[in-house]
PDB file of C-alpha atoms in Angstrom:
ATOM      1  CA  UNK Q   1       6.242   5.070   7.342  1.00  0.00           C
ATOM      2  CA  UNK Q   2       4.839   8.381   6.189  1.00  0.00           C
ATOM      3  CA  UNK Q   3       1.160   9.272   6.460  1.00  0.00           C
ATOM      4  CA  UNK Q   4      -0.922   9.473   3.250  1.00  0.00           C
ATOM      5  CA  UNK Q   5      -0.696  13.250   3.047  1.00  0.00           C
ATOM      6  CA  UNK Q   6       3.096  13.398   3.379  1.00  0.00           C
ATOM      7  CA  UNK Q   7       5.126  13.389   0.186  1.00  0.00           C
ATOM      8  CA  UNK Q   8       2.252  12.258  -2.077  1.00  0.00           C
ATOM      9  CA  UNK Q   9       2.437  13.951  -5.457  1.00  0.00           C
ATOM     10  CA  UNK Q  10      -0.042  14.301  -8.291  1.00  0.00           C
ATOM     11  CA  UNK Q  11       1.830  11.575 -10.213  1.00  0.00           C
ATOM     12  CA  UNK Q  12       1.542   9.268  -7.181  1.00  0.00           C
ATOM     13  CA  UNK Q  13      -2.225   9.740  -7.169  1.00  0.00           C
ATOM     14  CA  UNK Q  14      -2.425   9.258 -10.935  1.00  0.00           C
ATOM     15  CA  UNK Q  15      -0.468   6.004 -10.685  1.00  0.00           C
ATOM     16  CA  UNK Q  16      -2.597   4.775  -7.777  1.00  0.00           C
ATOM     17  CA  UNK Q  17      -5.719   5.454  -9.861  1.00  0.00           C
ATOM     18  CA  UNK Q  18      -4.117   3.386 -12.636  1.00  0.00           C
ATOM     19  CA  UNK Q  19      -3.352   0.583 -10.160  1.00  0.00           C
ATOM     20  CA  UNK Q  20      -6.990   0.561  -9.039  1.00  0.00           C
ATOM     21  CA  UNK Q  21      -8.080   0.346 -12.685  1.00  0.00           C
ATOM     22  CA  UNK Q  22      -5.702  -2.584 -13.224  1.00  0.00           C
ATOM     23  CA  UNK Q  23      -7.028  -4.197 -10.050  1.00  0.00           C
ATOM     24  CA  UNK Q  24     -10.462  -4.215 -11.658  1.00  0.00           C
ATOM     25  CA  UNK Q  25      -8.944  -5.980 -14.680  1.00  0.00           C
ATOM     26  CA  UNK Q  26      -7.441  -8.602 -12.351  1.00  0.00           C
ATOM     27  CA  UNK Q  27     -10.879  -9.194 -10.822  1.00  0.00           C
ATOM     28  CA  UNK Q  28     -12.371  -9.674 -14.280  1.00  0.00           C
ATOM     29  CA  UNK Q  29      -9.748 -12.380 -14.854  1.00  0.00           C
ATOM     30  CA  UNK Q  30     -10.705 -14.101 -11.596  1.00  0.00           C
ATOM     31  CA  UNK Q  31      -7.656 -12.851  -9.713  1.00  0.00           C
ATOM     32  CA  UNK Q  32      -7.653 -11.080  -6.356  1.00  0.00           C
ATOM     33  CA  UNK Q  33      -7.782  -7.409  -7.448  1.00  0.00           C
ATOM     34  CA  UNK Q  34      -4.314  -6.235  -6.458  1.00  0.00           C
ATOM     35  CA  UNK Q  35      -2.256  -4.227  -8.947  1.00  0.00           C
ATOM     36  CA  UNK Q  36       1.006  -2.307  -9.019  1.00  0.00           C
ATOM     37  CA  UNK Q  37       2.475   0.433 -11.183  1.00  0.00           C
ATOM     38  CA  UNK Q  38       6.174   1.345 -11.331  1.00  0.00           C
ATOM     39  CA  UNK Q  39       6.961   4.864 -12.476  1.00  0.00           C
ATOM     40  CA  UNK Q  40       9.463   7.670 -12.503  1.00  0.00           C
ATOM     41  CA  UNK Q  41       8.650  11.318 -11.854  1.00  0.00           C
ATOM     42  CA  UNK Q  42       6.318  11.501 -14.850  1.00  0.00           C
ATOM     43  CA  UNK Q  43       5.977   8.210 -16.737  1.00  0.00           C
ATOM     44  CA  UNK Q  44       4.678   4.699 -16.134  1.00  0.00           C
ATOM     45  CA  UNK Q  45       7.575   2.254 -16.605  1.00  0.00           C
ATOM     46  CA  UNK Q  46       5.770  -1.035 -15.901  1.00  0.00           C
ATOM     47  CA  UNK Q  47       2.570  -2.368 -14.425  1.00  0.00           C
ATOM     48  CA  UNK Q  48       1.249  -5.668 -13.203  1.00  0.00           C
ATOM     49  CA  UNK Q  49      -1.645  -7.293 -11.434  1.00  0.00           C
ATOM     50  CA  UNK Q  50      -2.078 -10.579  -9.639  1.00  0.00           C
ATOM     51  CA  UNK Q  51      -1.577 -13.532 -11.992  1.00  0.00           C
ATOM     52  CA  UNK Q  52      -1.338 -16.399  -9.496  1.00  0.00           C
ATOM     53  CA  UNK Q  53      -4.468 -18.228 -10.657  1.00  0.00           C
ATOM     54  CA  UNK Q  54      -3.951 -17.754 -14.382  1.00  0.00           C
ATOM     55  CA  UNK Q  55      -0.203 -18.436 -14.363  1.00  0.00           C
ATOM     56  CA  UNK Q  56      -0.373 -21.206 -11.721  1.00  0.00           C
ATOM     57  CA  UNK Q  57       2.485 -19.396  -9.976  1.00  0.00           C
ATOM     58  CA  UNK Q  58       2.504 -18.589  -6.256  1.00  0.00           C
ATOM     59  CA  UNK Q  59       5.050 -15.820  -6.873  1.00  0.00           C
ATOM     60  CA  UNK Q  60       2.955 -14.024  -9.508  1.00  0.00           C
ATOM     61  CA  UNK Q  61       1.889 -11.220  -7.169  1.00  0.00           C
ATOM     62  CA  UNK Q  62       1.219  -7.833  -8.735  1.00  0.00           C
ATOM     63  CA  UNK Q  63       4.432  -6.340  -7.343  1.00  0.00           C
ATOM     64  CA  UNK Q  64       6.619  -9.177  -8.648  1.00  0.00           C
ATOM     65  CA  UNK Q  65       5.003  -9.038 -12.092  1.00  0.00           C
ATOM     66  CA  UNK Q  66       5.618  -5.266 -12.263  1.00  0.00           C
ATOM     67  CA  UNK Q  67       9.216  -5.544 -10.983  1.00  0.00           C
ATOM     68  CA  UNK Q  68      10.032  -8.180 -13.601  1.00  0.00           C
ATOM     69  CA  UNK Q  69       8.586  -6.018 -16.379  1.00  0.00           C
ATOM     70  CA  UNK Q  70      10.420  -2.912 -15.144  1.00  0.00           C
ATOM     71  CA  UNK Q  71      13.721  -4.794 -15.076  1.00  0.00           C
ATOM     72  CA  UNK Q  72      13.202  -5.950 -18.659  1.00  0.00           C
ATOM     73  CA  UNK Q  73      12.152  -2.480 -19.767  1.00  0.00           C
ATOM     74  CA  UNK Q  74      15.150  -0.874 -18.067  1.00  0.00           C
ATOM     75  CA  UNK Q  75      17.571  -3.626 -19.053  1.00  0.00           C
ATOM     76  CA  UNK Q  76      18.719  -3.970 -15.457  1.00  0.00           C
ATOM     77  CA  UNK Q  77      17.486  -5.367 -12.159  1.00  0.00           C
ATOM     78  CA  UNK Q  78      18.341  -2.214 -10.217  1.00  0.00           C
ATOM     79  CA  UNK Q  79      15.339   0.099 -10.278  1.00  0.00           C
ATOM     80  CA  UNK Q  80      16.896   3.190  -8.674  1.00  0.00           C
ATOM     81  CA  UNK Q  81      14.932   6.385  -9.132  1.00  0.00           C
ATOM     82  CA  UNK Q  82      11.578   4.637  -9.453  1.00  0.00           C
ATOM     83  CA  UNK Q  83       8.459   4.444  -7.316  1.00  0.00           C
ATOM     84  CA  UNK Q  84       5.751   1.810  -6.994  1.00  0.00           C
ATOM     85  CA  UNK Q  85       2.062   2.402  -6.302  1.00  0.00           C
ATOM     86  CA  UNK Q  86       0.218  -0.746  -5.215  1.00  0.00           C
ATOM     87  CA  UNK Q  87      -3.341  -1.198  -4.028  1.00  0.00           C
ATOM     88  CA  UNK Q  88      -2.523  -3.424  -1.016  1.00  0.00           C
ATOM     89  CA  UNK Q  89       0.357  -3.348   1.446  1.00  0.00           C
ATOM     90  CA  UNK Q  90       2.990  -5.785   0.128  1.00  0.00           C
ATOM     91  CA  UNK Q  91       3.530  -9.190   1.724  1.00  0.00           C
ATOM     92  CA  UNK Q  92       6.974 -10.326   2.964  1.00  0.00           C
ATOM     93  CA  UNK Q  93       7.947 -11.777  -0.434  1.00  0.00           C
ATOM     94  CA  UNK Q  94       7.024  -8.596  -2.293  1.00  0.00           C
ATOM     95  CA  UNK Q  95       8.523  -6.284   0.330  1.00  0.00           C
ATOM     96  CA  UNK Q  96      11.770  -8.241   0.015  1.00  0.00           C
ATOM     97  CA  UNK Q  97      11.631  -7.930  -3.770  1.00  0.00           C
ATOM     98  CA  UNK Q  98      11.182  -4.168  -3.435  1.00  0.00           C
ATOM     99  CA  UNK Q  99      14.293  -3.957  -1.260  1.00  0.00           C
ATOM    100  CA  UNK Q 100      16.281  -6.208  -3.600  1.00  0.00           C
ATOM    101  CA  UNK Q 101      15.225  -4.290  -6.716  1.00  0.00           C
ATOM    102  CA  UNK Q 102      16.418  -1.013  -5.144  1.00  0.00           C
ATOM    103  CA  UNK Q 103      13.152   0.847  -5.806  1.00  0.00           C
ATOM    104  CA  UNK Q 104      13.242   4.226  -4.060  1.00  0.00           C
ATOM    105  CA  UNK Q 105       9.626   4.708  -2.983  1.00  0.00           C
ATOM    106  CA  UNK Q 106       6.546   2.661  -2.184  1.00  0.00           C
ATOM    107  CA  UNK Q 107       3.032   4.104  -2.115  1.00  0.00           C
ATOM    108  CA  UNK Q 108       0.305   1.669  -1.078  1.00  0.00           C
ATOM    109  CA  UNK Q 109      -3.432   1.883  -0.497  1.00  0.00           C
ATOM    110  CA  UNK Q 110      -5.017  -0.608   1.893  1.00  0.00           C
ATOM    111  CA  UNK Q 111      -3.159  -2.063   4.839  1.00  0.00           C
ATOM    112  CA  UNK Q 112      -2.986  -5.838   5.168  1.00  0.00           C
ATOM    113  CA  UNK Q 113      -3.268  -6.898   8.816  1.00  0.00           C
ATOM    114  CA  UNK Q 114      -2.839 -10.589   7.904  1.00  0.00           C
ATOM    115  CA  UNK Q 115       0.269 -10.409   5.690  1.00  0.00           C
ATOM    116  CA  UNK Q 116       1.441  -6.794   5.439  1.00  0.00           C
ATOM    117  CA  UNK Q 117       5.201  -6.458   5.597  1.00  0.00           C
ATOM    118  CA  UNK Q 118       5.569  -2.671   5.344  1.00  0.00           C
ATOM    119  CA  UNK Q 119       3.831  -1.588   8.553  1.00  0.00           C
ATOM    120  CA  UNK Q 120       1.173  -4.067   9.690  1.00  0.00           C
ATOM    121  CA  UNK Q 121       3.212  -7.143  10.687  1.00  0.00           C
ATOM    122  CA  UNK Q 122       6.743  -6.259   9.590  1.00  0.00           C
ATOM    123  CA  UNK Q 123       8.620  -3.221   8.327  1.00  0.00           C
ATOM    124  CA  UNK Q 124      10.898  -4.858   5.778  1.00  0.00           C
ATOM    125  CA  UNK Q 125      11.348  -1.870   3.405  1.00  0.00           C
ATOM    126  CA  UNK Q 126      12.603   0.372   6.206  1.00  0.00           C
ATOM    127  CA  UNK Q 127      14.546  -2.193   8.248  1.00  0.00           C
ATOM    128  CA  UNK Q 128      17.934  -0.634   8.986  1.00  0.00           C
ATOM    129  CA  UNK Q 129      19.595  -4.062   9.047  1.00  0.00           C
ATOM    130  CA  UNK Q 130      19.086  -4.420   5.291  1.00  0.00           C
ATOM    131  CA  UNK Q 131      21.394  -2.969   2.658  1.00  0.00           C
ATOM    132  CA  UNK Q 132      18.665  -0.875   0.991  1.00  0.00           C
ATOM    133  CA  UNK Q 133      15.713   0.994   2.420  1.00  0.00           C
ATOM    134  CA  UNK Q 134      12.914   2.783   0.671  1.00  0.00           C
ATOM    135  CA  UNK Q 135      10.491   5.531   1.520  1.00  0.00           C
ATOM    136  CA  UNK Q 136       7.083   4.062   2.368  1.00  0.00           C
ATOM    137  CA  UNK Q 137       3.753   5.887   2.382  1.00  0.00           C
ATOM    138  CA  UNK Q 138       0.641   3.891   3.208  1.00  0.00           C
ATOM    139  CA  UNK Q 139      -3.052   4.686   3.143  1.00  0.00           C
ATOM    140  CA  UNK Q 140      -3.038   6.448  -0.232  1.00  0.00           C
ATOM    141  CA  UNK Q 141      -6.565   6.219  -1.662  1.00  0.00           C
ATOM    142  CA  UNK Q 142      -7.145   3.507   0.938  1.00  0.00           C
ATOM    143  CA  UNK Q 143     -10.943   3.695   0.831  1.00  0.00           C
ATOM    144  CA  UNK Q 144     -11.020   2.964  -2.908  1.00  0.00           C
ATOM    145  CA  UNK Q 145      -8.507   0.136  -2.539  1.00  0.00           C
ATOM    146  CA  UNK Q 146     -10.409  -1.455   0.351  1.00  0.00           C
ATOM    147  CA  UNK Q 147     -13.678  -1.200  -1.595  1.00  0.00           C
ATOM    148  CA  UNK Q 148     -12.096  -2.922  -4.607  1.00  0.00           C
ATOM    149  CA  UNK Q 149     -11.136  -5.895  -2.433  1.00  0.00           C
ATOM    150  CA  UNK Q 150     -14.430  -5.894  -0.531  1.00  0.00           C
ATOM    151  CA  UNK Q 151     -16.476  -5.939  -3.755  1.00  0.00           C
ATOM    152  CA  UNK Q 152     -14.420  -8.800  -5.161  1.00  0.00           C
ATOM    153  CA  UNK Q 153     -14.790 -11.032  -2.105  1.00  0.00           C
ATOM    154  CA  UNK Q 154     -18.481 -10.230  -1.662  1.00  0.00           C
ATOM    155  CA  UNK Q 155     -19.123 -11.252  -5.278  1.00  0.00           C
ATOM    156  CA  UNK Q 156     -17.348 -14.567  -4.708  1.00  0.00           C
ATOM    157  CA  UNK Q 157     -19.501 -15.513  -1.706  1.00  0.00           C
TER     158      UNK Q 157
END
């Protein structure tokens, strides 16, 4: 995994800011404020935020929602040449979906010591035993992403 300063472009930061904005929208809908944006070198292709509560769907994580939309937008399940910015380190299900969708790069904000599958507990996206690996950079705008989650859970207590 790369450190936050390595390989982070202006578009990566712009897309992470968008993901944080979408995370706020998720919170307004009563969802845990996690959001993801899929993009190429200059344009947002798809975006999603947690929809588990509203859709009554355990798989409706932000990353999965965004991957599904990107596949429909592209007309194909292979998402070569694209990056994802997400506010929280993906879980095993989402990390597996990133590998299977063939996304090239993952940029995430906060680490997830309880379920993170990109560096915290597992390293699924970079596991050499898998048929596809992606570039992973964690800790991008981490303070803002952590604060988004902290504010949400404090408000619910």
